[in-house]
CSV table of C-alpha atoms in Angstrom, one decimal:
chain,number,residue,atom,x,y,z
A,16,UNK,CA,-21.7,12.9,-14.1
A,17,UNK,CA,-22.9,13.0,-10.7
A,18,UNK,CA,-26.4,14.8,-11.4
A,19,UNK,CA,-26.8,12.3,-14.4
A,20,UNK,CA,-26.7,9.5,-12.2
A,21,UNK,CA,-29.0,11.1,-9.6
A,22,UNK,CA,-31.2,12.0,-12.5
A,23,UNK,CA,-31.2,8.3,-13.7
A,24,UNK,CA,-32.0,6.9,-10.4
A,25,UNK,CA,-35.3,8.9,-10.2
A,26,UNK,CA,-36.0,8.1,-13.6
A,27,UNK,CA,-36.1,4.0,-12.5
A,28,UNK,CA,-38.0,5.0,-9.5
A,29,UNK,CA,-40.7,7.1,-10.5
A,30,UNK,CA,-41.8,6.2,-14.2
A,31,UNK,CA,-45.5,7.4,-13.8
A,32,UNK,CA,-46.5,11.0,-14.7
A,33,UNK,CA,-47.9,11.8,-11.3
A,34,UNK,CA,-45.1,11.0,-9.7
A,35,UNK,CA,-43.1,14.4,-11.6
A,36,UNK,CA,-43.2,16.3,-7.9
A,37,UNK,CA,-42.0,13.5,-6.2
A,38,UNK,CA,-39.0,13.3,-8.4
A,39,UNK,CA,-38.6,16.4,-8.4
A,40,UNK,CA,-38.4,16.7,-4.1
A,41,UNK,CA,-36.2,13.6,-3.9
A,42,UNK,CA,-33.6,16.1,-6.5
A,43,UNK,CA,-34.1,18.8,-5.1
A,44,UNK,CA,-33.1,17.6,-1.7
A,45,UNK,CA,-30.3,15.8,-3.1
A,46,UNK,CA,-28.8,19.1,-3.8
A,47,UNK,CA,-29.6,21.0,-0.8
A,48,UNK,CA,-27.6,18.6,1.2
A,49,UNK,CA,-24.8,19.1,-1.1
A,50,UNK,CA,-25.4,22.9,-0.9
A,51,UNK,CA,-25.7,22.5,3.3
A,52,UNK,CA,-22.7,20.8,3.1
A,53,UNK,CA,-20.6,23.4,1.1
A,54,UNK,CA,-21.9,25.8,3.9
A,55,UNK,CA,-19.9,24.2,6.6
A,56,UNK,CA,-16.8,24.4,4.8
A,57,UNK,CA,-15.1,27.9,5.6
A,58,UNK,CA,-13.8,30.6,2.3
A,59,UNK,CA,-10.5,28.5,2.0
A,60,UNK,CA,-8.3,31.4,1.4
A,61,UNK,CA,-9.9,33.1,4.5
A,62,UNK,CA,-7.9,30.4,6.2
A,63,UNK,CA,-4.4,30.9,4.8
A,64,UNK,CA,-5.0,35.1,5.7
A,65,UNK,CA,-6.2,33.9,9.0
A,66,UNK,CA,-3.4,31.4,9.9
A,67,UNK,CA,-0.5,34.0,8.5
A,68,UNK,CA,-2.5,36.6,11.2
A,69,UNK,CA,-2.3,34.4,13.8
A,70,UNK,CA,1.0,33.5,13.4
A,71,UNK,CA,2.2,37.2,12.6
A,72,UNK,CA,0.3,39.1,15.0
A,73,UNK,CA,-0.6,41.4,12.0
A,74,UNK,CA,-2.4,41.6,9.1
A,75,UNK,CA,0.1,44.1,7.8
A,76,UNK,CA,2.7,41.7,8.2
A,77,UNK,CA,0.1,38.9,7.1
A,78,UNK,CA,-0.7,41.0,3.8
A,79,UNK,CA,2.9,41.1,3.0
A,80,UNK,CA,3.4,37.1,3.6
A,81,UNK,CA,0.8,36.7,1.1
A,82,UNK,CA,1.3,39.3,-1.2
A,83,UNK,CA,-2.3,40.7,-0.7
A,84,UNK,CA,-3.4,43.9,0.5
A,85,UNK,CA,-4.1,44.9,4.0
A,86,UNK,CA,-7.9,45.5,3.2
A,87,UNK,CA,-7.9,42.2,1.6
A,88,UNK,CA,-6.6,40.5,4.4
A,89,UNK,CA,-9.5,42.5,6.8
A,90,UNK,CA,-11.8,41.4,4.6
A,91,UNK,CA,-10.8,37.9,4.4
A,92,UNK,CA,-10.9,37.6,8.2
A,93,UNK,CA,-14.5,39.5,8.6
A,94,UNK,CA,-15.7,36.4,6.3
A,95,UNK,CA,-14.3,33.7,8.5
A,96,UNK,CA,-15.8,35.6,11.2
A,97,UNK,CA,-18.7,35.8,9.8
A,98,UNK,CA,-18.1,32.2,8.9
A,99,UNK,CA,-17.5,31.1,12.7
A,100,UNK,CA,-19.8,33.6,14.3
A,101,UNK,CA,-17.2,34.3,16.8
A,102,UNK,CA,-14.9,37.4,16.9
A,103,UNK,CA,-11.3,35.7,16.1
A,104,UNK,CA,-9.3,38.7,16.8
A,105,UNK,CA,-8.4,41.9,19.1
A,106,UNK,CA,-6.5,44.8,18.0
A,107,UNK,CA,-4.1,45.9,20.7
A,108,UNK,CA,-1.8,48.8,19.4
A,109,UNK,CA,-0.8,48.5,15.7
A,110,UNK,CA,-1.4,44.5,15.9
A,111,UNK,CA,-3.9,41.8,16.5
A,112,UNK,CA,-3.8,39.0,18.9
A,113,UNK,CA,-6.3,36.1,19.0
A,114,UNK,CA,-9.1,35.9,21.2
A,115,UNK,CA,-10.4,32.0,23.3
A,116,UNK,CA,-12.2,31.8,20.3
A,117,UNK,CA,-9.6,32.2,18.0
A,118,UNK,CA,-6.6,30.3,19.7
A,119,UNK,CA,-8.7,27.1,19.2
A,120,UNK,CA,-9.5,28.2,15.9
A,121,UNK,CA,-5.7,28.6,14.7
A,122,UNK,CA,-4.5,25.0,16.2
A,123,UNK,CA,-7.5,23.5,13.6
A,124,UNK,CA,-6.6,25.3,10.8
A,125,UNK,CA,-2.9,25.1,11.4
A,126,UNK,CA,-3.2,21.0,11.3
A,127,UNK,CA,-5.6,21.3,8.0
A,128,UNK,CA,-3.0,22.9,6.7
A,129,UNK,CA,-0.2,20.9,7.7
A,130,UNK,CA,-2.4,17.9,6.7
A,131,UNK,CA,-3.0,19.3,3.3
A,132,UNK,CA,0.8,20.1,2.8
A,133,UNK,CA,1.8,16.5,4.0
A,134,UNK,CA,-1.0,14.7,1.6
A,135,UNK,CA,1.1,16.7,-1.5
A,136,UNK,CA,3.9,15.8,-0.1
A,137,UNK,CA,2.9,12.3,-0.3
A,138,UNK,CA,1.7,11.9,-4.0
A,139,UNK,CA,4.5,14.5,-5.3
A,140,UNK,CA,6.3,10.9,-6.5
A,141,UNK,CA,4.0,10.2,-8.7
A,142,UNK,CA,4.9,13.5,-10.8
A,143,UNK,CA,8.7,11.6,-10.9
A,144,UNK,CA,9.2,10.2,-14.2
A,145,UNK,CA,12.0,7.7,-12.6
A,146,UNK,CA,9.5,6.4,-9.9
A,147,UNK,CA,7.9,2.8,-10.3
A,148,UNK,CA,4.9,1.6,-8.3
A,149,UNK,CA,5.3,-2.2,-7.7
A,150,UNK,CA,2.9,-4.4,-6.1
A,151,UNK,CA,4.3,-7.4,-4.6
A,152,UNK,CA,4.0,-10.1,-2.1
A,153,UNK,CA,6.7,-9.5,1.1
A,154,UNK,CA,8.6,-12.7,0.4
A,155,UNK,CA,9.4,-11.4,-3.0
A,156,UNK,CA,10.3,-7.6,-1.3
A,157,UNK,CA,12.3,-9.3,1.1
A,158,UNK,CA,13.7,-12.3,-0.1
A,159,UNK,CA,14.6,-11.2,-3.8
A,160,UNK,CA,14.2,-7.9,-4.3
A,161,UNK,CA,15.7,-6.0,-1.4
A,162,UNK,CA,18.5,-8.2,-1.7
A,163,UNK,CA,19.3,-6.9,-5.6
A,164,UNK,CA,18.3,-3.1,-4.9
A,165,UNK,CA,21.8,-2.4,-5.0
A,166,UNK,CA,22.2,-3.9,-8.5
A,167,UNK,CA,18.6,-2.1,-9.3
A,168,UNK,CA,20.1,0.9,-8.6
A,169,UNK,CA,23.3,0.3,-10.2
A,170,UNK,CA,21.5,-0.3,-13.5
A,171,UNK,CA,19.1,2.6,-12.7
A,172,UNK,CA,20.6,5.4,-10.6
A,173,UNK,CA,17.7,7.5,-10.3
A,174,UNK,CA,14.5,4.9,-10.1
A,175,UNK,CA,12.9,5.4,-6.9
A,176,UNK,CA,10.6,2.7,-5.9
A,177,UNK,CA,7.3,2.5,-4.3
A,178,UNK,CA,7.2,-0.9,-2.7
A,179,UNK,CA,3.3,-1.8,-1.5
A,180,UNK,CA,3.1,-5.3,0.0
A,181,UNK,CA,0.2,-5.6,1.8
A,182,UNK,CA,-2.7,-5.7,-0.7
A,183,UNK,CA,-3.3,-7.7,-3.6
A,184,UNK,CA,-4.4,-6.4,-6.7
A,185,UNK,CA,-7.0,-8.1,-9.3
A,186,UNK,CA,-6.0,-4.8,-12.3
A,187,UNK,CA,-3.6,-2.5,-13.6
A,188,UNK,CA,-4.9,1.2,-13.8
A,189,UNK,CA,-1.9,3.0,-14.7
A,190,UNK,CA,-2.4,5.2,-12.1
A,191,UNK,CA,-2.1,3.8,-8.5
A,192,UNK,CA,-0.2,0.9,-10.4
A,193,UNK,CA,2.8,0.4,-12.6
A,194,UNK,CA,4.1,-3.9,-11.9
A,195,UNK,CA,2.7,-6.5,-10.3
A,196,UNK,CA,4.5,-9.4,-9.1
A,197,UNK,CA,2.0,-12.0,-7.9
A,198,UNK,CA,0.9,-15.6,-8.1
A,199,UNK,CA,-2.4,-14.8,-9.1
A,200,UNK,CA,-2.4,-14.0,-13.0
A,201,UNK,CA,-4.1,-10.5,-14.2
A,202,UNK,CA,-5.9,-12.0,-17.3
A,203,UNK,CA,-6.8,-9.5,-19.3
A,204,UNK,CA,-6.3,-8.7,-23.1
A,205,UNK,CA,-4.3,-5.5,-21.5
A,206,UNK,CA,-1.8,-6.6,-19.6
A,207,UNK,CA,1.1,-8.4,-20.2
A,208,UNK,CA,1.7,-11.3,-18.0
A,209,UNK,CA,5.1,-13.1,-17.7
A,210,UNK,CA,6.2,-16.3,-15.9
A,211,UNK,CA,8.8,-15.3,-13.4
A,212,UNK,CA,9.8,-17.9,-10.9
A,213,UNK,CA,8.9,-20.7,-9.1
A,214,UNK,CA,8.2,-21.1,-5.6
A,215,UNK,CA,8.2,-23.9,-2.7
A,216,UNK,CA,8.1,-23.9,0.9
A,217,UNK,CA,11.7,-25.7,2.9
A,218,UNK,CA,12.3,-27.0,5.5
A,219,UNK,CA,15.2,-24.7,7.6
A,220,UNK,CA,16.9,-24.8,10.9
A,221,UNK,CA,19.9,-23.6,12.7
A,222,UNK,CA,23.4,-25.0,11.3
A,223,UNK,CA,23.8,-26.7,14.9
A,224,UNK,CA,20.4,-28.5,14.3
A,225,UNK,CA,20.7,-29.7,10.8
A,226,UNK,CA,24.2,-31.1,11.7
A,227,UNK,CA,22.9,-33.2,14.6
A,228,UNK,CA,19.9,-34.3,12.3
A,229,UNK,CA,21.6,-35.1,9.2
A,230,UNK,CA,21.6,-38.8,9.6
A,231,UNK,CA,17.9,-39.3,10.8
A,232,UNK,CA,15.7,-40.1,7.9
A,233,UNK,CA,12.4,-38.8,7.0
A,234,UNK,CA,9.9,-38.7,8.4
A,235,UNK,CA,11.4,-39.6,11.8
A,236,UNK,CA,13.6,-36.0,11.5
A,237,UNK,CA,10.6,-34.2,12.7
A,238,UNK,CA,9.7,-35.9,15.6
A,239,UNK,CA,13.7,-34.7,17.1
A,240,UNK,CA,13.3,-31.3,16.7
A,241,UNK,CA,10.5,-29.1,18.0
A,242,UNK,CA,8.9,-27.6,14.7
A,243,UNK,CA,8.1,-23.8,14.4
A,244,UNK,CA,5.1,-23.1,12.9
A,245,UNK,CA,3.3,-20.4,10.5
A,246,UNK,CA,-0.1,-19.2,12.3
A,247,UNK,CA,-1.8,-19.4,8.6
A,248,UNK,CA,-0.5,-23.0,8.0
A,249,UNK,CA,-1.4,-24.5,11.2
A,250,UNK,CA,-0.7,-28.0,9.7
A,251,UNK,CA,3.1,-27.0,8.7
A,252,UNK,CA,2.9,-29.5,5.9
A,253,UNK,CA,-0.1,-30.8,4.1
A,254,UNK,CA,1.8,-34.7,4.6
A,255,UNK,CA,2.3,-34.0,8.0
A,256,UNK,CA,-1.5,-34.8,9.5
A,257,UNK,CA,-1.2,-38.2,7.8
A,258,UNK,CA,1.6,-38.6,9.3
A,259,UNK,CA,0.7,-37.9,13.1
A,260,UNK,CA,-2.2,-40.5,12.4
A,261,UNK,CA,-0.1,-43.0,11.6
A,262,UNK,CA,2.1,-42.4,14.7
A,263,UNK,CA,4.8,-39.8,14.0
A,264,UNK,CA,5.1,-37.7,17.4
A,265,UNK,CA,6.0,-33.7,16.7
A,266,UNK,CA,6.3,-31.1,19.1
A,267,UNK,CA,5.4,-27.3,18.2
A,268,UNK,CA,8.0,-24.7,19.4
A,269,UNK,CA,6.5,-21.9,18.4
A,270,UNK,CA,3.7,-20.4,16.1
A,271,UNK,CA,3.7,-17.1,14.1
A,272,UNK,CA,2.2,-14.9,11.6
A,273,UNK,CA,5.4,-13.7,10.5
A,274,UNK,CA,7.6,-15.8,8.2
A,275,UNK,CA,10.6,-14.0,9.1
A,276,UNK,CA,10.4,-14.3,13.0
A,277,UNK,CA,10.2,-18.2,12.4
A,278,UNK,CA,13.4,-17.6,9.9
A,279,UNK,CA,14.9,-16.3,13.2
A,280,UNK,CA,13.6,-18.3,15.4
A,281,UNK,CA,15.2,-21.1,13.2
A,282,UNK,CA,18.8,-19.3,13.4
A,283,UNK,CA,18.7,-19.5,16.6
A,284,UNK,CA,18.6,-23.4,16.8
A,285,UNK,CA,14.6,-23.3,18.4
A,286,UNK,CA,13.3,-26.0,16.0
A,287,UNK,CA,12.3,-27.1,12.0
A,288,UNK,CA,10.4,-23.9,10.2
A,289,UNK,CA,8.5,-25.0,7.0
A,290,UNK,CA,8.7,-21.5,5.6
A,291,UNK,CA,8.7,-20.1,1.3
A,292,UNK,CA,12.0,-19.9,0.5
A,293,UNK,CA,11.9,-16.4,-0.7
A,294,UNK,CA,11.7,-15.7,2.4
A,295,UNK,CA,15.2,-17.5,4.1
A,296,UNK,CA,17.0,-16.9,1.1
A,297,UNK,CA,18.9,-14.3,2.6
A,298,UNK,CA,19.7,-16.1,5.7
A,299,UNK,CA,20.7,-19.4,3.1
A,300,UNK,CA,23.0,-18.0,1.5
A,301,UNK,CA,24.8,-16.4,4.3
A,302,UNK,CA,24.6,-19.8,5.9
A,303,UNK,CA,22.5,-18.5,9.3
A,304,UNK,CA,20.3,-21.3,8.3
A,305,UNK,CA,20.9,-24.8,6.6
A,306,UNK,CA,17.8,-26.6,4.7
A,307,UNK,CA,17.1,-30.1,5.6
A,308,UNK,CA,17.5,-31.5,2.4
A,309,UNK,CA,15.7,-35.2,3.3
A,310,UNK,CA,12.5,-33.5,4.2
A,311,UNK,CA,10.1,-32.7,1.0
A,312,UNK,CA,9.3,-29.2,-0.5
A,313,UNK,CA,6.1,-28.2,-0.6
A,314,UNK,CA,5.5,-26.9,-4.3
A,315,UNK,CA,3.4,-23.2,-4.3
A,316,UNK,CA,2.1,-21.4,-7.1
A,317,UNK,CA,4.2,-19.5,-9.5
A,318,UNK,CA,5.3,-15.6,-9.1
A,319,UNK,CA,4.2,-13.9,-12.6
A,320,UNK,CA,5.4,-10.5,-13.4
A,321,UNK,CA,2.9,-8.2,-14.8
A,322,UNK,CA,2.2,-5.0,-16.2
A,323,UNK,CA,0.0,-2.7,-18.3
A,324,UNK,CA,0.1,-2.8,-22.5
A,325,UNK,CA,-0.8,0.3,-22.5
A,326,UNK,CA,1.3,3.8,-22.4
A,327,UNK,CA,3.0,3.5,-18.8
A,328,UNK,CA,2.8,5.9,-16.3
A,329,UNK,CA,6.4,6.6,-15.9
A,330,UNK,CA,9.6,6.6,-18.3
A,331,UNK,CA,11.0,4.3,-15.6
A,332,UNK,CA,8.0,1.2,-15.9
A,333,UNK,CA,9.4,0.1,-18.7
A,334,UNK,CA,13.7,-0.4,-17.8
A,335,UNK,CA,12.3,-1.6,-14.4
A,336,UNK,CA,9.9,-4.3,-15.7
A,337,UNK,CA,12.9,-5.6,-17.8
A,338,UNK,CA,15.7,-5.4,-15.3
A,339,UNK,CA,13.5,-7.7,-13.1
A,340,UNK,CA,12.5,-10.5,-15.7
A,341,UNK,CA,16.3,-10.0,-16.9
A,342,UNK,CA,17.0,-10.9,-12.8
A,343,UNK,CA,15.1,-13.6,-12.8
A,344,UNK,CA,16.3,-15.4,-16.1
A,345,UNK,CA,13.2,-14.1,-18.5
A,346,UNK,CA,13.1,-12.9,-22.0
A,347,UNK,CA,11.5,-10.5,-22.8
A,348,UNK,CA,13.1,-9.0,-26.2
A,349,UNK,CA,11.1,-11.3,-28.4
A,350,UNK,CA,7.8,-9.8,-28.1
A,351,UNK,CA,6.4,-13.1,-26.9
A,352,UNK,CA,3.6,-13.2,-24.0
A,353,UNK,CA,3.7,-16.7,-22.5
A,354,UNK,CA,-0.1,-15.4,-21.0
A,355,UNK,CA,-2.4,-13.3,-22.3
């Protein structure tokens, strides 16, 4: 596929006949690099000989750690010699010790190594049949999900899922993804898109504040509290700028990136946060934090639950996209898609 491509591009660059020995340098140095750079790399399994030596003291021992023969293992370490241009090792009595050269060498190849064992390590999941990758925002993670993983679990003992909240995503490619939650709709004629909940930022504070403001009517509530305030909504409430103009005073407390340092911050009695209420709900319920019921929600765009119509990736994408729209109060047993 590569070459094709390569081939293509010349073809739209050079279209005239005397132009054939141009094309044919600008290829031909396209592959030397790739040559050039194929001779930097070292043999590979020279490296595996070479690190069982160094760690041995032996290529006896070495050979028998990797099933080889001795002479297999000489001649693996001649070629990554040959390789480095530097002599790795010293024979002292019936063993081998590394020389300046070669103790440098071994801490390199060692952390290849260990880097290349840690990067399967890391993908290995995705050979799990019960593992789900979901894609979600964090007030979802936090707010809903991580509060039901015990019921998730419950329902499916083995699922193991990968949580990624810090990216959004515009596709499904089955590979890297298996659900979406999201309030951006996927529309595509693959994917099926569900309505799962709605969403609106509330006004929270400490159970000491919202009893002394209980009786103070909007707006006047928030200029007698300090308000706490989300670094990406500097305004804390699209009404509130009209507001100051007409002569409300407010006071800001504090301002963060972090939703759930303002949830704190509210817990603690330090002032109003306007914050989604995904993200308090936890700290709702258990009653760390009281809404102010006489100051307005903000209304924000829907969550919608999404996932690919094709074969999934996993046996587990399919229970886990149902045990969440089940969650959350959505059908989906009559084939229905309220987006396509």
């Amino acid at each position: 596929m590569t070459c094709r491509l390569i081939q293509a591009e010349c073809h739209k660059r050079y279209d005239s006949p005397d132009t054939i020995d141009i094309k044919a340098k600008d290829f031909s140095g396209t592959i030397d690099f790739v040559h050039t750079s194929m001779r930097r790399l070292p043999p590979l399994q020279a490296l595996l000989a070479f690190d069982s030596a160094a760690r041995l003291g032996s290529f006896t021992r070495a050979a028998q750690e990797l099933s080889l023969t001795q002479s297999a293992i000489s001649h693996q370490i001649l070629q990554l010699e040959e390789w480095t241009g530097q002599a790795l090792f010293l024979r002292v009595g019936r063993g081998v010790v590394l020389t300046a050269a070669g103790k440098l060498f071994a801490q390199t190849v060692a952390d290849a190594l260990a880097l290349l064992s840690d990067g399967r390590e890391r993908i290995e999941p995705y050979g799990n049949p019960d593992s789900v990758l979901l894609y979600c925002p964090p007030e979802f993670a936090s707010g809903w999900l991580i509060p039901r993983m015990g019921e998730l679990t419950a329902a499916m003992p083995n699922v193991e899922i990968w949580l990624v909240t810090d990216m959004e995503v515009t596709e499904i490619d089955r590979v890297d993804i298996d659900l979406v939650v999201s309030a951006k709709p996927i529309k595509s004629p693959d994917v099926e898109c569900r309505l799962l909940m709605d969403q609106e930022k509330v006004a929270i504070c400490g159970p000491g504040t919202a009893s002394r403001l209980h009786r103070a009517p909007f707006p006047e509530v928030l200029a007698r509290a300090p308000l706490l305030v989300h670094e990406q909504s500097q305004e804390w409430a699209p009404w509130l700028p009209e507001l100051r103009r007409s002569g409300l005073q407010t006071r800001r407390v504090m301002t963060s990136a972090d939703p759930h340092l303002l949830v704190a911050a509210a817990e603690r009695e330090a002032g109003i946060a306007m914050v989604p209420q995904l993200f308090a709900s936890e700290a709702l319920a258990q009653q760390r934090v009281c809404r102010l019921p006489q100051v307005p929600a903000i209304a924000m765009p829907p969550l919608w639950l999404m996932r690919s119509k094709l074969p999934a990736r996993s046996t587990a994408v399919e229970p886990a996209f149902r045990w969440i729209a089940s969650a959350c109060g959505v059908c989906v047993d009559d084939g229905s898609t309220p987006m396509q």
